[in-house]
Short mmCIF file of C-alpha atoms in Angstrom, two decimals:
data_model
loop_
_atom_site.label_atom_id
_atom_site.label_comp_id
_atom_site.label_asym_id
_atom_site.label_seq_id
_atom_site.Cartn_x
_atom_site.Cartn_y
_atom_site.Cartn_z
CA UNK A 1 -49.18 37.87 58.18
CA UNK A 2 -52.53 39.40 58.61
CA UNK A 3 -52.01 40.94 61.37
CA UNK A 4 -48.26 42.32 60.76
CA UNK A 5 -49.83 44.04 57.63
CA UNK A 6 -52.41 45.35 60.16
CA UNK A 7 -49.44 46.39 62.46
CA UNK A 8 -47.92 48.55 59.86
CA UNK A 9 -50.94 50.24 58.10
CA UNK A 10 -53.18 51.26 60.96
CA UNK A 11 -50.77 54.64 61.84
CA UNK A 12 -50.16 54.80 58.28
CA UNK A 13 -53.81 54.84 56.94
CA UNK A 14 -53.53 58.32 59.49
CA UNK A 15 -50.96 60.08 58.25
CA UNK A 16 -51.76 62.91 55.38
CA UNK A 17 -48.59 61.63 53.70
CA UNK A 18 -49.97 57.73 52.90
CA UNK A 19 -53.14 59.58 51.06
CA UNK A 20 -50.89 62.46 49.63
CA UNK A 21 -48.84 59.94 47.86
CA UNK A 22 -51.24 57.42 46.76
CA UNK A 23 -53.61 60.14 45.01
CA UNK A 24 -50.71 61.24 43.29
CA UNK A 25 -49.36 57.93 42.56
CA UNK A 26 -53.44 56.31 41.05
CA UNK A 27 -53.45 59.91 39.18
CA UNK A 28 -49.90 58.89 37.53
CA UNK A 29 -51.11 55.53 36.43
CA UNK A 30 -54.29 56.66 34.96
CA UNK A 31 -52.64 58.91 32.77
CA UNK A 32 -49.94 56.22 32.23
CA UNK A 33 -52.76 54.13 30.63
CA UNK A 34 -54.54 56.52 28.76
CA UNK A 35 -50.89 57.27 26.80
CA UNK A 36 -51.13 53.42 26.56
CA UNK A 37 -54.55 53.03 25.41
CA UNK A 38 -53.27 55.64 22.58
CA UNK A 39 -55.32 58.81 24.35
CA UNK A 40 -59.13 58.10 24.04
CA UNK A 41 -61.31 60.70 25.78
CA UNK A 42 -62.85 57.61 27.92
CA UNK A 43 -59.66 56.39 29.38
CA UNK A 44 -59.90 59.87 31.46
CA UNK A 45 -57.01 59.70 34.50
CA UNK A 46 -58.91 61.27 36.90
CA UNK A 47 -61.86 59.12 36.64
CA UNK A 48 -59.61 56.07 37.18
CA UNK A 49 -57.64 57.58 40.26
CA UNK A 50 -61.36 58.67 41.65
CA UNK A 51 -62.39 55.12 41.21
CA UNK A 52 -59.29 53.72 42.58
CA UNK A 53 -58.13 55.62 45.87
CA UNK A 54 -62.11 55.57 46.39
CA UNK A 55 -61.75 51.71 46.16
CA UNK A 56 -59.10 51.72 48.51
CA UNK A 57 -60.61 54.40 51.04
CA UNK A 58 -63.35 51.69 51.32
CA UNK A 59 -61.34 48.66 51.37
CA UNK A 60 -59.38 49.69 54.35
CA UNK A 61 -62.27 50.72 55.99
CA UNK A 62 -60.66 54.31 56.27
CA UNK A 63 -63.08 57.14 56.36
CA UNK A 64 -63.78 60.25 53.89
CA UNK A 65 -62.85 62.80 56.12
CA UNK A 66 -59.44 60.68 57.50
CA UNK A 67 -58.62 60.94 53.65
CA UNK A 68 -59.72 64.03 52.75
CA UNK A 69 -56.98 65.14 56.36
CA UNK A 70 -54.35 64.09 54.04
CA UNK A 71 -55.69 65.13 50.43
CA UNK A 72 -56.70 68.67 51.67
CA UNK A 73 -53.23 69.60 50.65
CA UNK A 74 -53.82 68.81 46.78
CA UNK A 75 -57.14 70.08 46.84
CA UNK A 76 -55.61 73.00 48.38
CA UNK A 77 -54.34 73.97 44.97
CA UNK A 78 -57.67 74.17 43.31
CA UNK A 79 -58.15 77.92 44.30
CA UNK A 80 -54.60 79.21 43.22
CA UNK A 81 -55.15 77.04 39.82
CA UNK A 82 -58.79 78.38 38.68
CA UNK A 83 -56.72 81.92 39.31
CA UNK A 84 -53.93 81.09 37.30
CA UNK A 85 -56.84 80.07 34.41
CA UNK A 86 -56.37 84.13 33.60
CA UNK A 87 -53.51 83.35 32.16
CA UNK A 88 -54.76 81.33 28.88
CA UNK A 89 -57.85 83.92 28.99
CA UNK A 90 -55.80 87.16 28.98
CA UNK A 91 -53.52 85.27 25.85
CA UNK A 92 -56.58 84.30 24.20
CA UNK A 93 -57.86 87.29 24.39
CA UNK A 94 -57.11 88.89 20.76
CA UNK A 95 -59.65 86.41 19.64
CA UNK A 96 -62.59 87.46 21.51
CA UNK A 97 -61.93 91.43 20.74
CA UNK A 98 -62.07 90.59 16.89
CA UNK A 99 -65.68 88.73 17.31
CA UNK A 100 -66.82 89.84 20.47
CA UNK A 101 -70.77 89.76 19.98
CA UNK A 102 -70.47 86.59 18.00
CA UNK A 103 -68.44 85.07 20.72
CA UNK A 104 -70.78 86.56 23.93
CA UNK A 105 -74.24 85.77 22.21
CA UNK A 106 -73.01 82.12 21.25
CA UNK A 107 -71.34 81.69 24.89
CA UNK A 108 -74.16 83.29 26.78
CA UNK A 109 -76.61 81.12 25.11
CA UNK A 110 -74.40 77.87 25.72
CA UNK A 111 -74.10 78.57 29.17
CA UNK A 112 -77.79 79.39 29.90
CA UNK A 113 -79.01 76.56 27.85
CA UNK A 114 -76.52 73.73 29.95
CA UNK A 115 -78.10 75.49 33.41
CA UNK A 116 -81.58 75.55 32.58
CA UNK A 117 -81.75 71.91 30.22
CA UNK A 118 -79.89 70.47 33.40
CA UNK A 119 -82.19 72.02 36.25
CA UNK A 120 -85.29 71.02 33.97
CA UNK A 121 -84.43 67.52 32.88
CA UNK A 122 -83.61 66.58 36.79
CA UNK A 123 -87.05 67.64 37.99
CA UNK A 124 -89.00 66.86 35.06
CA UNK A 125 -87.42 62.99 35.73
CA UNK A 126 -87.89 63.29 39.91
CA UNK A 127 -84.77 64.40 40.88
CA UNK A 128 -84.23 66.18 44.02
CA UNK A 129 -83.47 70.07 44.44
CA UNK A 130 -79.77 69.09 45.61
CA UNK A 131 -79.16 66.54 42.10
CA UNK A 132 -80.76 69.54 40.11
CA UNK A 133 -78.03 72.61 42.09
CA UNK A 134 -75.26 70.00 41.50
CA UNK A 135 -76.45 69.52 38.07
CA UNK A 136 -76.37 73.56 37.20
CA UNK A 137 -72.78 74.20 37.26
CA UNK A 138 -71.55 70.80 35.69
CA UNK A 139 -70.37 72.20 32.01
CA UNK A 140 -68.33 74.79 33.48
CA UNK A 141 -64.27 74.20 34.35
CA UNK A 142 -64.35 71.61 37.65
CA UNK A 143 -62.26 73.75 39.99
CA UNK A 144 -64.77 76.62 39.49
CA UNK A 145 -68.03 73.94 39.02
CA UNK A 146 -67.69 72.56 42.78
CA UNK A 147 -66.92 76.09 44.16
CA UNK A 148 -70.43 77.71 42.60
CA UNK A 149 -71.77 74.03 43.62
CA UNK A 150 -71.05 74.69 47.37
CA UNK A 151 -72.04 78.01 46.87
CA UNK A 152 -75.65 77.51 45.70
CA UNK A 153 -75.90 74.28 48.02
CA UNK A 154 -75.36 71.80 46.01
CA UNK A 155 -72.95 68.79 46.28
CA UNK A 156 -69.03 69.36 45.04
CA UNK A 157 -68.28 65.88 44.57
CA UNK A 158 -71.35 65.09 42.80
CA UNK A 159 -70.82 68.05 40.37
CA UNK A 160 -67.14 67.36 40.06
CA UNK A 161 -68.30 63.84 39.34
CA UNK A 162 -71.15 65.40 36.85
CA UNK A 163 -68.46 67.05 34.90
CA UNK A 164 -65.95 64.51 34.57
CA UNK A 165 -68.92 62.26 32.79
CA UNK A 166 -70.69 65.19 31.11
CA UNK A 167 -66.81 66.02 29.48
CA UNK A 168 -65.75 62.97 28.63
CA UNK A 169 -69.35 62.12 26.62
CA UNK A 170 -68.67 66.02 25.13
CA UNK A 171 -65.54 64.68 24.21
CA UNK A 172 -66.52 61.59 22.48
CA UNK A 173 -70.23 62.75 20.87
CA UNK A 174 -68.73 66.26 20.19
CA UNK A 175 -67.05 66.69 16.83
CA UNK A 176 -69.63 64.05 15.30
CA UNK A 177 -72.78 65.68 16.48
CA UNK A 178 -71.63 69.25 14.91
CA UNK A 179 -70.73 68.43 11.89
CA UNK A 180 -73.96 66.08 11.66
CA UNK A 181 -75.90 69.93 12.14
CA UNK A 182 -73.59 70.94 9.80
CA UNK A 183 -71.06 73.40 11.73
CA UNK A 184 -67.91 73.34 9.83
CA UNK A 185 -66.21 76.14 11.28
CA UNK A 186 -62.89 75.11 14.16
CA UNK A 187 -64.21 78.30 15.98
CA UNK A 188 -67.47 76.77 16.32
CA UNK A 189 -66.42 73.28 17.33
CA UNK A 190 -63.52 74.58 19.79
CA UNK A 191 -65.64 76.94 21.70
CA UNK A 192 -68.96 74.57 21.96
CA UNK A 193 -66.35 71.89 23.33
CA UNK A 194 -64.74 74.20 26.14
CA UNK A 195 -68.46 75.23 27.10
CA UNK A 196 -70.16 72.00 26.90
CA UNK A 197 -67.19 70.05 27.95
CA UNK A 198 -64.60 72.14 29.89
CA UNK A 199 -60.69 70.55 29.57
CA UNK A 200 -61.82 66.71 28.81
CA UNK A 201 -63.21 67.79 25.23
CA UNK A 202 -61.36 71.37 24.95
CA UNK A 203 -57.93 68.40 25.00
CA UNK A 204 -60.07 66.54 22.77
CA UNK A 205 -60.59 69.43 20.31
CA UNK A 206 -57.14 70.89 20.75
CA UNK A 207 -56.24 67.15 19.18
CA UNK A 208 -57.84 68.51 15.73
CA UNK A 209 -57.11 71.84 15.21
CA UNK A 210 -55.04 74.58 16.65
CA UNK A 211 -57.58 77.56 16.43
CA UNK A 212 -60.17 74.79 17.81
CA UNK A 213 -57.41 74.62 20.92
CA UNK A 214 -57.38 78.74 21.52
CA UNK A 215 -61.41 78.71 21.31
CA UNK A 216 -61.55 75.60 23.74
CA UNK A 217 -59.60 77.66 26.50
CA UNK A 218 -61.38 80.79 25.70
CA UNK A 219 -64.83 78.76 26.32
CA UNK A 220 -63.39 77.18 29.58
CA UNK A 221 -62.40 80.34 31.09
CA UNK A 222 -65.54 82.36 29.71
CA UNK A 223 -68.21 79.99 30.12
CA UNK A 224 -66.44 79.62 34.29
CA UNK A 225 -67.15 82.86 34.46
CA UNK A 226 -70.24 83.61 32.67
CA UNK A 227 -72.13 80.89 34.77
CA UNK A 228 -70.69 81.76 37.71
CA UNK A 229 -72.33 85.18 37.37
CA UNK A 230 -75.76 83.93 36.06
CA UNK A 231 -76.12 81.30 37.94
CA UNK A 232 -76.75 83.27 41.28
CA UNK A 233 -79.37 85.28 39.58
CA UNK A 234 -81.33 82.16 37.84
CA UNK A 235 -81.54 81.35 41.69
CA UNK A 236 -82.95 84.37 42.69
CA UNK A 237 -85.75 83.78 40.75
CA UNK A 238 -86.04 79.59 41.34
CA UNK A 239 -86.64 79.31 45.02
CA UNK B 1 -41.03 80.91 40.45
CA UNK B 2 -41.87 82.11 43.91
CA UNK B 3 -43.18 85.43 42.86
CA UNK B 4 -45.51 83.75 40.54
CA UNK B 5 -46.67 81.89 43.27
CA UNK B 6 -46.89 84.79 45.51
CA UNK B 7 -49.21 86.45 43.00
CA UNK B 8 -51.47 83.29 42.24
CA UNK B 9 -52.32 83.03 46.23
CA UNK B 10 -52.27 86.81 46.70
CA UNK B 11 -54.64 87.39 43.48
CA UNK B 12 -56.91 84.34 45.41
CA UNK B 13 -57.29 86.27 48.60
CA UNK B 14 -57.68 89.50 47.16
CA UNK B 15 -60.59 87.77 45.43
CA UNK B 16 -61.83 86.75 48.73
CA UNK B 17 -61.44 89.73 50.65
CA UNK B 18 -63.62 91.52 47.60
CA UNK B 19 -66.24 89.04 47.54
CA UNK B 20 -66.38 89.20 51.44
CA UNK B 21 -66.79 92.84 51.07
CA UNK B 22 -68.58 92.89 48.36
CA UNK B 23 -70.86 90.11 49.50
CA UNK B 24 -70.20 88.52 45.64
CA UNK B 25 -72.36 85.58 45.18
CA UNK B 26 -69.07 84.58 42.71
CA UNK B 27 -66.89 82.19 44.63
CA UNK B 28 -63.61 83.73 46.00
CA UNK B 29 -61.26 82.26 43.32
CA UNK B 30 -62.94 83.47 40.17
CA UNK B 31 -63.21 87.21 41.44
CA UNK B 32 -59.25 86.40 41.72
CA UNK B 33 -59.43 84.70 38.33
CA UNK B 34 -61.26 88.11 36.42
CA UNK B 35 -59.09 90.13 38.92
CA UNK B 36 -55.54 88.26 37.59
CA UNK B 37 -56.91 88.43 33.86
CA UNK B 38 -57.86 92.10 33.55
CA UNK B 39 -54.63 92.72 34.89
CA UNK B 40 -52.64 91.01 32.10
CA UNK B 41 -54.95 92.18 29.80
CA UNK B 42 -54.48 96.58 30.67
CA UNK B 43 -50.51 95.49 30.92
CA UNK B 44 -50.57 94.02 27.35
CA UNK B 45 -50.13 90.87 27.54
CA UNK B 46 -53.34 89.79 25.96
CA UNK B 47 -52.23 87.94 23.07
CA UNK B 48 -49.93 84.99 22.00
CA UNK B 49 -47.09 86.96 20.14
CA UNK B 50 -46.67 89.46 23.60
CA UNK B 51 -43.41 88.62 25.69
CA UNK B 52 -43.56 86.18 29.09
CA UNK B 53 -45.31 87.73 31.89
CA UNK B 54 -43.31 88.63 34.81
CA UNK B 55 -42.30 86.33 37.42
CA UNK B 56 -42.19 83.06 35.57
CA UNK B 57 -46.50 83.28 36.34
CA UNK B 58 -46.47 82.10 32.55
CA UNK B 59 -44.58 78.96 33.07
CA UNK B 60 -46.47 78.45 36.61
CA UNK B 61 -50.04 78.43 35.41
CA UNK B 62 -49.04 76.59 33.01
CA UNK B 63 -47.57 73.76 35.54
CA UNK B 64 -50.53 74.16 37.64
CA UNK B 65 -53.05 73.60 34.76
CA UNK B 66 -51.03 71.02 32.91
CA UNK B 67 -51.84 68.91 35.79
CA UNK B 68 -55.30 70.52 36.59
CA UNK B 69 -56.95 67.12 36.68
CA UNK B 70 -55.07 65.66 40.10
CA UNK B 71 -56.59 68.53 41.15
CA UNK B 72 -60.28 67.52 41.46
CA UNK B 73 -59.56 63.56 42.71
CA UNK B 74 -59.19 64.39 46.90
CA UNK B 75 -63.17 66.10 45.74
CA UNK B 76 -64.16 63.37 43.42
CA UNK B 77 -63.72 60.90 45.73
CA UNK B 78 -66.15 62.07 47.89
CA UNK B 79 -68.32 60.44 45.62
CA UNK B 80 -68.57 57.42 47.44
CA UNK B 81 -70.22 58.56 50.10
CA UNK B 82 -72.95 59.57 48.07
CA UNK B 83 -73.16 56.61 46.70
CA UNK B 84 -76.68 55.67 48.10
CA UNK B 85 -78.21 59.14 46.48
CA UNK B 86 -76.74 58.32 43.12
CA UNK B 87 -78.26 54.62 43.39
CA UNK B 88 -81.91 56.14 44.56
CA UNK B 89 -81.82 59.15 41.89
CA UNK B 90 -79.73 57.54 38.55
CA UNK B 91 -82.39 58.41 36.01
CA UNK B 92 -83.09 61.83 36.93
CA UNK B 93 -78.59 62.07 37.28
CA UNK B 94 -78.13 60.10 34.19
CA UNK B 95 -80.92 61.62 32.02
CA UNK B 96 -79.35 65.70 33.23
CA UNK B 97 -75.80 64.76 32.46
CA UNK B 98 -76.67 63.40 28.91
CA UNK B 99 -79.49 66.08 27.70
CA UNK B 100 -77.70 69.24 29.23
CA UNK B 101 -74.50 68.12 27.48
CA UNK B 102 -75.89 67.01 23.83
CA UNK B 103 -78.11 70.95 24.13
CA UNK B 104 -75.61 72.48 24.82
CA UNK B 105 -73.01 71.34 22.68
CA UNK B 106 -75.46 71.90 20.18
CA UNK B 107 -76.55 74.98 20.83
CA UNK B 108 -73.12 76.87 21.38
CA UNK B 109 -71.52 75.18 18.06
CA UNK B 110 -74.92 76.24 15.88
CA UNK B 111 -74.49 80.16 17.10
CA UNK B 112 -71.26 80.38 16.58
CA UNK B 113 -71.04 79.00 13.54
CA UNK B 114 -74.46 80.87 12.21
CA UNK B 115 -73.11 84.26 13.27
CA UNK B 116 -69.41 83.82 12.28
CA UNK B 117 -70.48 83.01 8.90
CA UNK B 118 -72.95 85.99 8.86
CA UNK B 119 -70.77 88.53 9.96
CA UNK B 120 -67.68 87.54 7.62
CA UNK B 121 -69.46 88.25 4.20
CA UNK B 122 -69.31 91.68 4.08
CA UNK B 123 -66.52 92.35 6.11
CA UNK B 124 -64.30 90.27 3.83
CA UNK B 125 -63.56 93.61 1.51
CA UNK B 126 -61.55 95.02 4.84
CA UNK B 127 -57.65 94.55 5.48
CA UNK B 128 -57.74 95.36 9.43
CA UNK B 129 -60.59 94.88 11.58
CA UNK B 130 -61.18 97.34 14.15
CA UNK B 131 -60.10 95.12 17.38
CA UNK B 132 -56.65 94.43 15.09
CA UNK B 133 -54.66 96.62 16.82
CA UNK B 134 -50.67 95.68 16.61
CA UNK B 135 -49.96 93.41 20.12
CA UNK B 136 -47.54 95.55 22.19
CA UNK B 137 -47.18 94.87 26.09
CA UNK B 138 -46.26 97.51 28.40
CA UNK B 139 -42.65 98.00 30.19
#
């Protein structure tokens, strides 16, 4: 038996078209559950189909780059999607011309305090200079977080793995924690979730209010692009 | 559908042909992505109430980013083959996540909310804001 299963998987666990489908398929049934489990930020699908083809890449012995053969075709599609992310920004828009100072000051400072507090907190506790430039870009929208990590040598899958946990605790810690320092105001909470969190808590936000929702996808697309910009130059100064 | 398409992966080279040129230290794709939204924005179609953009790229991105998150798995699985780096360095990894997230959360939420409510007392006596222009898109 064994060895007929054998028979029949070794070409397979080759083929682009075995991974293809069963990244697709693990994605499916994580978001399956989370609609099960009633949509808590902590049931997050991607961190279940991460944790589950990555259990099976290892099971079968198969390795990252024979996968990754196959699932370059989905992650293909991460450039063409962090493009299309001008769409909700240009529709947002209105809102940022009506507060624009308000909005750039509170971004700015968001985005420079998640680079810095991460860089500093990994060396102050030992990490290396790789943790700490995979650490930087973490807040920030994943498509754009692993292409700044790659460009400032850092480590994609570590940062895409960084923002998955730092979103989901945004998520779950966010709306609590602000109105425990008293912000009351949906603007406030929406935008402070799509900076601190990116989609994870801007879904979780959109949940409670709908001007929460547009300031989650303006803080998303700003705060991608905002860091993205800085973060080259807070390099040029940290060697 | 297909023009939509078209533009997405036409905007995402442009992008890379700038930053090549350019030598951008902004990755290809978000040049494309400021590219793509100043676009929409000069045409008009800024704002919620303005008609569909052409060539169905509404209804695309929208396809694209409703399933954003499949997105990042083929990446995020690399993960396990840094497993050994993330067993050898989990405080300084664990401690980064947690206290950049927590500042800023807090941070963003507490200047928002401290200017908003600043700047709204005393322009609360005005009908139309400067930036409320009437949302028209361009034919």
């Amino acid at each position: 038996m064994y060895r007929e299963i054998l028979a029949v998987w070794t070409p397979l666990a080759l083929a682009p078209l075995t991974w293809i489908v069963l990244t697709i398929g693990a994605y499916l049934a994580g978001c399956w559950l989370q609609r099960k489990a009633g949509g808590p930020p902590y049931a997050n699908p991607v961190a279940f189909a991460v944790i589950a083809v990555g259990f099976i890449v290892v099971a079968t012995q198969t390795s990252y780059a024979t996968y990754f053969n196959g699932a370059q075709f989905i992650n293909f599609l991460l450039g063409p999607a962090t493009v299309a992310l001008a769409v909700p920004l240009a529709r947002n828009f209105h809102h940022i011309r009506r507060n624009l100072a308000s909005i750039g000051l509170a971004l700015s400072a968001g985005a420079v305090t998640a680079i810095l507090s991460g860089i500093v907190i990994v060396r102050l506790l030992g990490g290396s200079r790789a943790i700490a430039l995979s650490m930087a870009p973490k807040s920030i929208t994943t498509p754009i977080a692993m292409a700044v990590s790659s460009e400032i040598g850092g480590n994609p899958a570590l940062t895409a793995a960084l923002a998955m946990v730092g979103g989901i605790l945004a998520a779950i810690i966010g709306e609590k924690m602000l109105k425990g320092l008293r912000v009351a105001d949906w603007r406030a909470h929406g935008l402070a979730a799509g900076v601190a969190g990116s989609g994870v808590a801007a879904a979780q936000a959109a949940r409670l209010d709908g001007v929460a929702a547009a300031f989650a996808a303006l803080g998303i697309a700003l705060n991608g692009l905002i860091t993205a910009l800085i973060l080259p130059l807070v390099l040029l100064i940290w060697h | 559908m297909l023009v939509a398409v078209f533009t997405l992966l036409g905007v995402e080279l442009s992008g890379e042909l700038l930053r090549s040129a350019l030598h951008l230290p902004v990755p290809g794709p978000v040049v494309g992505m400021i590219l793509l939204a100043g676009w929409l924005i000069f045409r008009g179609y800024g704002c919620e109430t303005a008609p569909a953009a052409p060539g169905a790229l509404d209804e695309t991105a929208g396809v694209i980013l409703n399933y954003l998150g499949l997105l990042f798995v083929p990446a995020g699985v690399g993960i396990i083959a840094e497993f050994g780096l993330i067993r050898q360095q989990w405080l300084p990894i664990l401690g980064g996540v947690i206290g950049s997230t927590v500042l800023s959360l807090a941070v963003t939420g507490l200047v928002l909310h401290h200017l908003i409510r600043r700047k709204a007392a005393p322009k609360k006596a005005r009908i139309l804001a400067v930036g409320d222009k009437p949302c028209i898109a361009k034919s």
